[in-house]
Amino acid sequence: MDEAVARARRLIETADVVVSFSGAGLSAESGIDTFRDPDGIWNTIDPATVATPEAFERDPQFVTDWYAQRRRTMRTARPNAAHRALADAGIVNITQNIDGLLEAAGATDVIHLHGTMWADRCHAECGHREQIESRIPSLRACPHCGSWMRPDVVLFGELLPERAWQRAALAALASDVMIVIGTSAEVYPAAGLIDAARQSGASIVVVNVAGTVASRLANVEIRGAAGDVVPRLFGNP
Ligand code: BJW
Ligand code: ZN
């Protein structure tokens, strides 16, 4: 691993533009479950019952309660060493994560491809949106149009937020190095950013405890936990 870290450091040091592209593995060491690992969320519950617009329309109470439980877990989570290293590096962070831990670590340029757990929006998309304050909300109607409020996250079959997607695509295409951290790279269109960055000339550094479909795109693959590896990519070795 030391040799791979050294090669990645050289790429990062000589690059003008470095971006990160992260998934659930970035927050695993903060105590937040991933989705597709053996003990991941989708191995305990079928996403079709909680993570599609149809599931929400069928049973908004069940889906709201499920998200309330996840919000309670996420609320107690703290950034780990990988979040802190990315924040300190001052780079653009494209993330699929909805937990807000990059911002909690002090990162100022975070692009959220799959929304955020810390806001609710109207399911009918009338435009009404509310930040989540100290109390975790239960199921309630949209005060503007009467539809249901729901977490401001991207469910399967939904389009990604347009501005975030455009910013992420531009950042990926402009990057000299993309550091891909803790994602299975199975969910599209987000995962397509790795290929797009590579096609436009970026070097791809993959940090993951396991091999993934992104392994074949990697110029440097580092097998290890994000909290161990990412801090070693920046600053003093
Ligand atoms: C560590 C570690 C440590 C662990 N250190 N590493 C067929 C082909 C292509 C696309 C499709 C298709 N069929 C359907 C689609 C579309 C679908 C899709 O891609 N499905 C695939 C699963 C096949 N995509 C969509 O629906 C998207 N929308 C869309 O495409 O719109 C257009 C459209 C409209 C209508 C019809 C069709 C298309 C929207 C996707 C939304 C994803 N939403 C979720 C839930 C968000 C809210 C919530 O959290 O509740 O987003 S699903 C879930 O997966 C979540 C994640 O952001 C996303 C990605 O997962 P991630 O982050 O990669 O986590 P894992 O668990 O998969 O991987 C963790 C990794 O970490 C592993 O590799 C570990 O090894 C590693 N790891 N510990 C380092 N300590
Ligand atoms: Zn509404």
Coordinates of C-alpha atoms and ligand atoms in Angstrom, one line a residue:
M1 CA 0.0 0.0 0.0
D2 CA 2.9 2.4 0.8
E3 CA 4.0 2.3 -2.8
A4 CA 0.5 3.0 -4.1
V5 CA 0.1 5.9 -1.7
A6 CA 3.4 7.4 -2.8
R7 CA 2.3 7.2 -6.5
A8 CA -1.0 8.8 -5.7
R9 CA 0.7 11.6 -3.7
R10 CA 2.9 12.3 -6.7
L11 CA -0.1 12.6 -9.0
I12 CA -1.9 14.9 -6.5
E13 CA 1.1 17.1 -5.8
T14 CA 1.7 17.8 -9.5
A15 CA -2.0 18.3 -10.4
D16 CA -3.6 21.7 -10.8
V17 CA -7.1 20.5 -10.1
V18 CA -8.0 17.7 -7.7
V19 CA -11.5 16.6 -7.0
S20 CA -12.9 13.9 -4.8
F21 CA -15.8 11.6 -5.6
S22 CA -17.2 9.8 -2.6
G23 CA -19.7 7.3 -1.5
A24 CA -20.9 5.6 1.7
G25 CA -17.6 4.1 2.5
L26 CA -16.2 7.5 3.3
S27 CA -18.6 7.7 6.3
A28 CA -18.4 4.0 7.3
E29 CA -15.8 4.8 10.0
S30 CA -18.2 7.4 11.3
G31 CA -20.7 4.7 12.1
I32 CA -23.0 5.2 9.1
D33 CA -24.0 2.0 7.3
T34 CA -23.1 1.5 3.6
F35 CA -25.6 0.1 1.2
R36 CA -24.1 -2.8 -0.7
D37 CA -21.6 -4.3 1.8
P38 CA -22.6 -7.6 3.4
D39 CA -24.0 -5.7 6.4
G40 CA -25.2 -2.9 4.2
I41 CA -28.7 -1.3 4.2
W42 CA -29.8 -3.0 1.0
N43 CA -29.0 -6.3 2.5
T44 CA -31.5 -5.7 5.4
I45 CA -34.3 -3.9 3.5
D46 CA -35.4 -4.0 -0.2
P47 CA -34.8 -0.5 -1.7
A48 CA -38.1 -1.0 -3.6
T49 CA -39.9 -0.6 -0.2
V50 CA -38.2 2.6 0.9
A51 CA -36.1 4.2 -1.8
T52 CA -38.4 4.8 -4.8
P53 CA -41.1 7.5 -5.3
E54 CA -43.6 4.7 -5.7
A55 CA -42.7 3.3 -2.3
F56 CA -43.3 6.8 -0.8
E57 CA -46.6 7.2 -2.5
R58 CA -47.7 3.7 -1.4
D59 CA -46.8 4.1 2.2
P60 CA -45.5 7.6 3.1
Q61 CA -45.7 6.9 6.8
F62 CA -43.4 3.9 6.6
V63 CA -40.8 5.6 4.4
T64 CA -40.9 8.7 6.7
D65 CA -40.4 6.6 9.8
W66 CA -37.5 4.7 8.1
Y67 CA -35.8 8.0 7.3
A68 CA -36.4 9.4 10.8
Q69 CA -34.5 6.4 12.2
R70 CA -31.6 7.0 9.8
R71 CA -31.6 10.7 10.7
R72 CA -31.3 9.8 14.4
T73 CA -28.3 7.7 13.6
M74 CA -26.7 10.3 11.4
R75 CA -27.3 13.1 13.8
T76 CA -24.9 11.5 16.3
A77 CA -22.2 10.7 13.7
R78 CA -19.0 12.8 13.6
P79 CA -16.6 13.4 10.7
N80 CA -13.7 10.9 10.6
A81 CA -10.1 11.5 9.6
A82 CA -10.9 11.2 5.8
H83 CA -13.6 13.9 6.0
R84 CA -11.2 16.2 7.8
A85 CA -8.3 15.6 5.3
L86 CA -10.6 16.4 2.4
A87 CA -11.9 19.5 4.1
D88 CA -8.3 20.7 4.9
A89 CA -7.2 20.0 1.3
G90 CA -9.6 22.7 0.1
I91 CA -10.6 20.7 -3.0
V92 CA -14.1 20.3 -4.7
N93 CA -15.8 17.3 -3.1
I94 CA -18.4 15.6 -5.2
T95 CA -20.4 13.2 -3.0
Q96 CA -23.2 10.8 -3.2
N97 CA -23.5 11.0 0.6
I98 CA -26.4 12.8 2.3
D99 CA -25.0 12.9 5.8
G100 CA -23.4 16.3 5.7
L101 CA -20.2 15.1 7.4
L102 CA -17.9 16.8 4.8
E103 CA -19.4 20.2 5.8
A104 CA -19.2 19.2 9.5
A105 CA -15.5 18.7 8.9
G106 CA -15.2 22.2 7.5
A107 CA -15.4 21.5 3.7
T108 CA -16.8 24.5 1.9
D109 CA -17.2 23.2 -1.7
V110 CA -19.3 20.1 -1.5
I111 CA -21.5 19.0 -4.4
H112 CA -24.4 16.8 -3.3
L113 CA -25.5 14.5 -6.1
H114 CA -28.1 12.6 -4.1
G115 CA -29.5 15.4 -2.0
T116 CA -29.3 15.9 1.8
M117 CA -30.8 14.3 4.9
W118 CA -31.0 17.7 6.5
A119 CA -33.8 19.1 4.5
D120 CA -37.4 18.1 3.6
R121 CA -39.1 19.0 0.3
C122 CA -42.5 18.7 -1.1
H123 CA -43.0 15.4 -2.9
A124 CA -45.1 17.1 -5.5
E125 CA -42.2 19.4 -6.3
C126 CA -44.2 22.6 -5.7
G127 CA -40.9 24.2 -4.6
H128 CA -41.5 24.2 -0.9
R129 CA -38.4 23.1 1.1
E130 CA -37.6 23.2 4.8
Q131 CA -34.3 22.8 6.6
I132 CA -34.4 20.2 9.4
E133 CA -33.9 22.0 12.7
S134 CA -33.3 20.3 16.0
R135 CA -36.4 18.1 15.9
I136 CA -36.6 15.2 13.4
P137 CA -39.9 15.7 11.6
S138 CA -42.7 13.2 11.3
L139 CA -45.0 12.8 8.3
R140 CA -46.7 16.1 7.5
A141 CA -48.4 17.9 4.6
C142 CA -46.8 20.5 2.5
P143 CA -48.1 23.9 3.8
H144 CA -48.2 25.2 0.2
C145 CA -49.9 22.5 -1.8
G146 CA -51.1 19.8 0.6
S147 CA -48.9 17.0 -0.9
W148 CA -46.6 15.2 1.5
M149 CA -43.2 16.5 2.7
R150 CA -40.3 14.0 2.4
P151 CA -36.5 14.0 2.7
D152 CA -34.7 16.0 0.1
V153 CA -32.9 13.0 -1.2
V154 CA -32.7 11.3 -4.6
L155 CA -34.7 8.1 -4.8
F156 CA -34.2 5.4 -7.5
G157 CA -35.8 6.5 -10.7
E158 CA -35.6 10.2 -9.8
L159 CA -33.4 12.8 -11.6
L160 CA -30.4 14.2 -9.9
P161 CA -30.6 17.9 -8.9
E162 CA -29.8 19.7 -12.1
R163 CA -27.4 22.3 -10.8
A164 CA -25.5 19.8 -8.7
W165 CA -25.2 17.5 -11.6
Q166 CA -24.0 20.2 -14.0
R167 CA -21.4 21.5 -11.4
A168 CA -20.2 17.9 -10.8
A169 CA -19.8 17.2 -14.5
L170 CA -17.8 20.3 -15.0
A171 CA -15.6 19.6 -12.0
A172 CA -15.0 16.1 -13.2
L173 CA -14.1 17.2 -16.7
A174 CA -11.8 19.9 -15.4
S175 CA -9.9 17.7 -13.0
D176 CA -6.4 16.4 -13.4
V177 CA -6.9 13.9 -10.6
M178 CA -10.1 12.4 -9.3
I179 CA -9.9 10.6 -5.9
V180 CA -12.7 8.0 -5.8
I181 CA -13.4 7.1 -2.2
G182 CA -15.7 4.4 -0.7
T183 CA -18.1 3.9 -3.5
S184 CA -19.2 0.7 -5.2
A185 CA -19.6 2.9 -8.4
E186 CA -22.8 0.9 -9.3
V187 CA -25.3 3.7 -9.2
Y188 CA -25.8 5.9 -12.3
P189 CA -25.6 8.6 -13.5
A190 CA -23.2 9.5 -10.6
A191 CA -20.7 6.6 -11.3
G192 CA -20.4 7.8 -14.9
L193 CA -18.4 10.8 -13.6
I194 CA -15.4 8.5 -13.1
D195 CA -15.4 7.5 -16.7
A196 CA -16.0 11.1 -17.8
A197 CA -13.0 12.3 -15.8
R198 CA -10.8 9.6 -17.1
Q199 CA -11.9 10.2 -20.7
S200 CA -11.0 13.8 -20.4
G201 CA -7.5 13.0 -19.2
A202 CA -7.7 12.9 -15.4
S203 CA -5.8 10.3 -13.4
I204 CA -8.1 8.2 -11.2
V205 CA -7.0 7.3 -7.7
V206 CA -9.4 4.7 -6.1
V207 CA -9.5 4.3 -2.3
N208 CA -11.6 1.4 -1.1
V209 CA -11.4 -1.6 1.2
A210 CA -12.4 -3.8 -1.7
G211 CA -12.3 -4.1 -5.4
T212 CA -15.2 -2.5 -7.3
V213 CA -16.2 -1.8 -10.9
A214 CA -14.1 1.4 -10.6
S215 CA -11.0 -0.7 -10.1
R216 CA -10.6 -1.1 -13.9
L217 CA -10.6 2.7 -14.3
A218 CA -7.9 3.3 -11.6
N219 CA -4.5 4.6 -12.4
V220 CA -3.7 4.0 -8.8
E221 CA -5.8 1.7 -6.6
I222 CA -5.2 1.8 -2.8
R223 CA -6.9 -0.9 -0.8
G224 CA -7.6 0.4 2.7
A225 CA -10.0 2.2 4.9
A226 CA -10.7 5.8 3.9
G227 CA -9.8 7.1 7.4
D228 CA -6.4 5.5 7.2
V229 CA -5.6 6.2 3.5
V230 CA -7.1 9.7 2.7
P231 CA -5.1 11.7 5.3
R232 CA -1.9 10.1 3.8
L233 CA -2.7 11.5 0.4
F234 CA -2.3 15.1 1.5
G235 CA 0.2 17.1 3.5
N236 CA 3.1 15.5 5.4
P237 CA 3.6 11.8 4.7
Ligands
BJW1 C1 -15.1 1.5 2.3 C2 -15.1 1.5 3.6 C3 -14.1 2.2 4.3 C4 -16.8 0.4 3.0 N1 -13.2 2.8 3.6 N2 -14.2 2.1 1.6 C5 -29.4 -0.1 -15.2 C6 -28.2 0.4 -15.7 C7 -27.9 1.7 -15.3 C8 -28.7 2.5 -14.5 C9 -29.9 2.0 -14.1 C10 -30.2 0.7 -14.4 N3 -31.4 0.4 -13.8 C11 -31.8 1.5 -13.1 C12 -30.9 2.4 -13.3 C13 -30.9 3.8 -12.7 C14 -30.5 3.8 -11.2 C15 -29.3 3.0 -11.0 O1 -28.1 3.4 -11.2 N4 -29.4 1.7 -10.5 C16 -28.3 0.8 -10.3 C17 -28.3 0.3 -8.9 C18 -28.4 -0.3 -11.4 N5 -30.2 5.2 -10.9 C19 -31.2 6.0 -10.6 O2 -32.3 5.7 -10.4 C20 -30.8 7.5 -10.4 N6 -31.6 8.3 -11.2 C21 -31.7 8.2 -12.5 O3 -30.9 7.4 -13.1 O4 -32.6 9.0 -13.1 C22 -32.8 8.8 -14.5 C23 -33.8 7.7 -14.7 C24 -35.1 8.0 -14.4 C25 -36.0 6.9 -14.6 C26 -35.6 5.7 -14.9 C27 -34.3 5.4 -15.1 C28 -33.3 6.4 -15.0 C29 -31.0 7.9 -9.0 C30 -30.1 7.1 -8.0 C31 -30.4 7.5 -6.6 C32 -29.6 6.7 -5.6 N7 -30.2 6.8 -4.3 C33 -29.5 6.2 -3.1 C34 -30.4 6.5 -1.9 C35 -30.2 8.0 -1.5 C36 -30.9 8.4 -0.3 C37 -30.7 7.5 0.9 O5 -29.6 7.4 1.4 O6 -31.7 7.0 1.5 O7 -28.2 6.8 -3.0 S1 -29.2 4.5 -3.3 C38 -27.7 4.5 -2.6 O8 -26.6 4.1 -3.5 C39 -27.4 5.9 -2.2 C40 -25.9 6.1 -2.5 O9 -25.6 7.4 -2.7 C41 -25.8 5.2 -3.8 C42 -24.4 4.8 -4.1 O10 -23.9 3.9 -3.1 P1 -22.4 4.0 -2.6 O11 -22.3 5.3 -1.9 O12 -21.5 3.7 -3.7 O13 -22.4 2.9 -1.4 P2 -22.2 1.3 -1.6 O14 -22.7 0.7 -0.3 O15 -22.8 0.8 -2.8 O16 -20.7 1.1 -1.6 C43 -19.9 1.4 -0.5 C44 -18.4 1.2 -0.9 O17 -17.6 1.6 0.2 C45 -18.1 -0.3 -1.1 O18 -17.3 -0.4 -2.4 C46 -17.2 -0.7 0.0 O19 -16.2 -1.7 -0.3 C47 -16.6 0.6 0.4 N8 -16.2 0.7 1.8 N9 -16.2 0.7 4.1 C48 -13.3 2.8 2.2 N10 -14.0 2.2 5.6
ZN2 ZN -46.0 21.4 -2.0

